[in-house]
Amino acid sequence: LNWRSYHQWQKSHEDFGLLLLFYTTLLGFVQGSFAMLPWGILLQLGDPFVGSPLRSLFRNGGPPVNQVMGPWTRLHYMNIAFRRVMSHWFSGLHHLPMGSNAEKDYNAFFENARSRIPAENLLEWDMKKNTWEELCAFVGTAQLPDGRCPYSGKLPRVVNALNFERDFPVAFVLALVVQLLAHYANWRIY
């Protein structure tokens, strides 16, 4: 569930805050191009002309966008999901302990979860200590034929910013060009 004390979490939050602000401001500006006019409808209309990746995604439920993401899927995902994420983060739909009771609220949040979740459904996870094998055992994932977890050891440490942009750079750059063109079109129309 939670592997950090309140003070460790607070330091991590403060260290990551400026990067998060830069990231959300940059991508928020780029995403704003699709919010001015209903450009997102063109993704649906144009889907058959680019091989129907959205139709396939909607019908098959995958592949997951964190595994495969072409430019068309990225445009759709950013048009839909990014707005939802930003609304969630910045419209009060999150748990961010602040003020004089912050530490108490932080600890109460996790204690509340521990009291409500049956022990067999609760994993107290420490990113620095726990392993793939423990995660596989808890989740009950499909094992390899010999019964082992498909991965082993500790989970790798990764940078938690611009993940999709680093994992799918071609999709990011092509989608960025389209979104900047939409900004230009919005400017010319208005």
Protein backbone atom coordinates (compact mmCIF):
# COMPACT_ATOMS: atom_id res chain seq x y z
CA LEU A 1 0.00 0.00 0.00
CA ASN A 2 2.29 2.78 1.15
CA TRP A 3 6.02 2.51 1.56
CA ARG A 4 7.00 6.02 2.64
CA SER A 5 6.57 8.08 5.72
CA TYR A 6 4.79 11.40 5.38
CA HIS A 7 8.10 13.30 5.44
CA GLN A 8 9.59 11.10 2.71
CA TRP A 9 6.47 11.57 0.60
CA GLN A 10 6.50 15.35 1.17
CA LYS A 11 10.16 15.64 0.08
CA SER A 12 9.47 13.56 -3.03
CA HIS A 13 6.43 15.69 -3.83
CA GLU A 14 8.41 18.92 -3.45
CA ASP A 15 11.34 17.62 -5.53
CA PHE A 16 9.03 16.50 -8.33
CA GLY A 17 6.75 19.56 -8.18
CA LEU A 18 8.71 21.84 -10.52
CA LEU A 19 9.15 19.12 -13.11
CA LEU A 20 5.45 18.30 -12.90
CA LEU A 21 4.55 21.98 -13.29
CA PHE A 22 6.74 22.28 -16.39
CA TYR A 23 5.39 19.05 -17.84
CA THR A 24 1.73 19.87 -17.28
CA THR A 25 2.13 23.45 -18.52
CA LEU A 26 3.89 22.37 -21.71
CA LEU A 27 1.54 19.53 -22.53
CA GLY A 28 -1.48 21.52 -21.37
CA PHE A 29 -0.62 24.24 -23.87
CA VAL A 30 -0.18 21.72 -26.66
CA GLN A 31 -3.39 19.91 -25.72
CA GLY A 32 -5.29 23.19 -25.64
CA SER A 33 -5.19 23.24 -29.42
CA PHE A 34 -7.82 20.51 -29.60
CA ALA A 35 -10.08 22.18 -27.05
CA MET A 36 -10.71 25.38 -29.02
CA LEU A 37 -12.63 23.74 -31.86
CA PRO A 38 -13.83 20.13 -32.09
CA TRP A 39 -10.69 18.90 -33.82
CA GLY A 40 -10.99 15.56 -32.02
CA ILE A 41 -13.89 14.59 -34.30
CA LEU A 42 -11.45 14.59 -37.20
CA LEU A 43 -9.62 11.73 -35.49
CA GLN A 44 -12.75 9.62 -35.70
CA LEU A 45 -13.49 10.64 -39.29
CA GLY A 46 -9.90 10.15 -40.43
CA ASP A 47 -9.38 6.83 -38.65
CA PRO A 48 -10.26 4.64 -41.69
CA PHE A 49 -7.72 6.52 -43.81
CA VAL A 50 -4.81 5.69 -41.49
CA GLY A 51 -5.52 1.98 -41.00
CA SER A 52 -8.24 2.25 -38.31
CA PRO A 53 -6.02 2.11 -35.20
CA LEU A 54 -8.75 3.70 -33.06
CA ARG A 55 -11.43 1.32 -34.31
CA SER A 56 -9.15 -1.60 -33.51
CA LEU A 57 -8.36 -0.16 -30.07
CA PHE A 58 -12.06 0.34 -29.26
CA ARG A 59 -13.17 -3.06 -30.54
CA ASN A 60 -10.36 -5.14 -29.11
CA GLY A 61 -9.70 -3.16 -25.95
CA GLY A 62 -6.03 -2.99 -26.72
CA PRO A 63 -3.20 -3.22 -27.04
CA PRO A 64 -2.62 -1.10 -23.93
CA VAL A 65 -1.46 2.42 -24.80
CA ASN A 66 1.59 1.96 -22.60
CA GLN A 67 2.80 -0.83 -24.90
CA VAL A 68 1.89 0.36 -28.38
CA MET A 69 1.11 3.93 -29.33
CA GLY A 70 1.19 5.32 -32.83
CA PRO A 71 0.63 9.01 -33.64
CA TRP A 72 -3.11 8.62 -34.27
CA THR A 73 -3.66 6.78 -31.00
CA ARG A 74 -1.56 9.37 -29.20
CA LEU A 75 -3.66 12.22 -30.56
CA HIS A 76 -6.83 10.47 -29.42
CA TYR A 77 -5.39 9.54 -26.04
CA MET A 78 -4.10 13.04 -25.38
CA ASN A 79 -7.38 14.57 -26.56
CA ILE A 80 -9.43 12.44 -24.19
CA ALA A 81 -7.28 11.21 -21.32
CA PHE A 82 -5.00 14.17 -20.69
CA ARG A 83 -7.98 16.43 -20.03
CA ARG A 84 -9.39 13.87 -17.61
CA VAL A 85 -6.10 13.52 -15.77
CA MET A 86 -5.63 17.28 -15.48
CA SER A 87 -9.22 17.69 -14.25
CA HIS A 88 -8.60 14.99 -11.69
CA TRP A 89 -5.35 16.51 -10.46
CA PHE A 90 -6.34 20.16 -10.43
CA SER A 91 -10.05 20.13 -9.65
CA GLY A 92 -9.93 18.70 -6.17
CA LEU A 93 -10.43 15.06 -7.18
CA HIS A 94 -7.23 13.87 -5.57
CA HIS A 95 -5.80 13.29 -2.13
CA LEU A 96 -3.06 15.80 -1.39
CA PRO A 97 -2.62 16.39 2.32
CA MET A 98 -1.88 20.04 3.09
CA GLY A 99 -1.95 22.41 6.02
CA SER A 100 -1.36 21.88 9.71
CA ASN A 101 -3.05 18.44 9.71
CA ALA A 102 -1.20 17.16 6.62
CA GLU A 103 0.77 14.42 8.33
CA LYS A 104 -2.27 13.25 10.28
CA ASP A 105 -4.41 13.26 7.09
CA TYR A 106 -1.71 11.38 5.17
CA ASN A 107 -1.48 8.63 7.78
CA ALA A 108 -5.27 8.48 8.23
CA PHE A 109 -5.74 7.98 4.48
CA PHE A 110 -3.65 4.80 4.54
CA GLU A 111 -5.04 3.58 7.85
CA ASN A 112 -8.54 3.95 6.42
CA ALA A 113 -7.54 1.80 3.44
CA ARG A 114 -5.96 -0.81 5.72
CA SER A 115 -9.10 -0.98 7.86
CA ARG A 116 -11.42 -1.43 4.86
CA ILE A 117 -9.45 -3.80 2.65
CA PRO A 118 -9.35 -7.47 3.67
CA ALA A 119 -5.81 -8.58 4.54
CA GLU A 120 -5.72 -11.11 1.69
CA ASN A 121 -6.44 -8.28 -0.80
CA LEU A 122 -3.91 -5.82 0.60
CA LEU A 123 -0.26 -5.66 -0.39
CA GLU A 124 2.02 -3.45 1.68
CA TRP A 125 4.48 -2.59 -1.05
CA ASP A 126 7.92 -1.04 -0.69
CA MET A 127 9.35 0.03 -4.05
CA LYS A 128 12.88 -0.31 -2.68
CA LYS A 129 12.51 -3.80 -1.20
CA ASN A 130 9.73 -5.84 -2.81
CA THR A 131 10.25 -7.93 -5.94
CA TRP A 132 8.46 -8.99 -9.09
CA GLU A 133 7.95 -12.44 -7.61
CA GLU A 134 6.04 -10.99 -4.65
CA LEU A 135 3.91 -8.92 -7.00
CA CYS A 136 3.17 -11.92 -9.24
CA ALA A 137 2.20 -14.02 -6.23
CA PHE A 138 -0.12 -11.34 -4.88
CA VAL A 139 -1.80 -10.50 -8.20
CA GLY A 140 -1.97 -14.14 -9.28
CA THR A 141 -0.69 -13.49 -12.79
CA ALA A 142 -0.21 -16.24 -15.30
CA GLN A 143 2.98 -18.02 -14.41
CA LEU A 144 5.55 -19.43 -16.77
CA PRO A 145 5.14 -23.17 -17.51
CA ASP A 146 7.57 -23.99 -14.72
CA GLY A 147 5.56 -21.87 -12.24
CA ARG A 148 7.96 -18.94 -12.05
CA CYS A 149 7.05 -15.27 -12.36
CA PRO A 150 7.87 -13.91 -15.86
CA TYR A 151 10.17 -11.30 -14.25
CA SER A 152 12.56 -11.48 -11.35
CA GLY A 153 14.18 -9.21 -8.82
CA LYS A 154 13.32 -5.67 -7.88
CA LEU A 155 11.30 -3.46 -10.18
CA PRO A 156 13.55 -1.05 -12.08
CA ARG A 157 13.71 2.59 -11.08
CA VAL A 158 12.23 4.78 -13.80
CA VAL A 159 11.82 8.49 -14.35
CA ASN A 160 8.20 9.43 -13.65
CA ALA A 161 7.82 12.24 -16.16
CA LEU A 162 7.19 12.35 -19.89
CA ASN A 163 6.92 8.55 -19.97
CA PHE A 164 4.87 8.29 -23.15
CA GLU A 165 6.98 10.96 -24.81
CA ARG A 166 10.20 9.02 -24.10
CA ASP A 167 8.72 5.60 -24.89
CA PHE A 168 7.08 6.67 -28.16
CA PRO A 169 9.13 9.62 -29.49
CA VAL A 170 7.94 9.33 -33.11
CA ALA A 171 4.28 9.39 -32.06
CA PHE A 172 5.02 12.33 -29.75
CA VAL A 173 6.75 14.42 -32.44
CA LEU A 174 4.13 13.71 -35.13
CA ALA A 175 1.26 14.42 -32.72
CA LEU A 176 3.02 17.60 -31.59
CA VAL A 177 3.21 18.85 -35.17
CA VAL A 178 -0.51 18.18 -35.68
CA GLN A 179 -1.38 19.92 -32.41
CA LEU A 180 0.74 22.95 -33.27
CA LEU A 181 -0.98 23.11 -36.66
CA ALA A 182 -4.31 23.03 -34.83
CA HIS A 183 -3.10 25.97 -32.71
CA TYR A 184 -2.26 27.86 -35.90
CA ALA A 185 -5.65 27.02 -37.44
CA ASN A 186 -7.42 28.15 -34.26
CA TRP A 187 -5.49 31.42 -34.37
CA ARG A 188 -6.35 32.00 -38.03
CA ILE A 189 -10.04 31.18 -37.51
CA TYR A 190 -10.41 33.37 -34.44
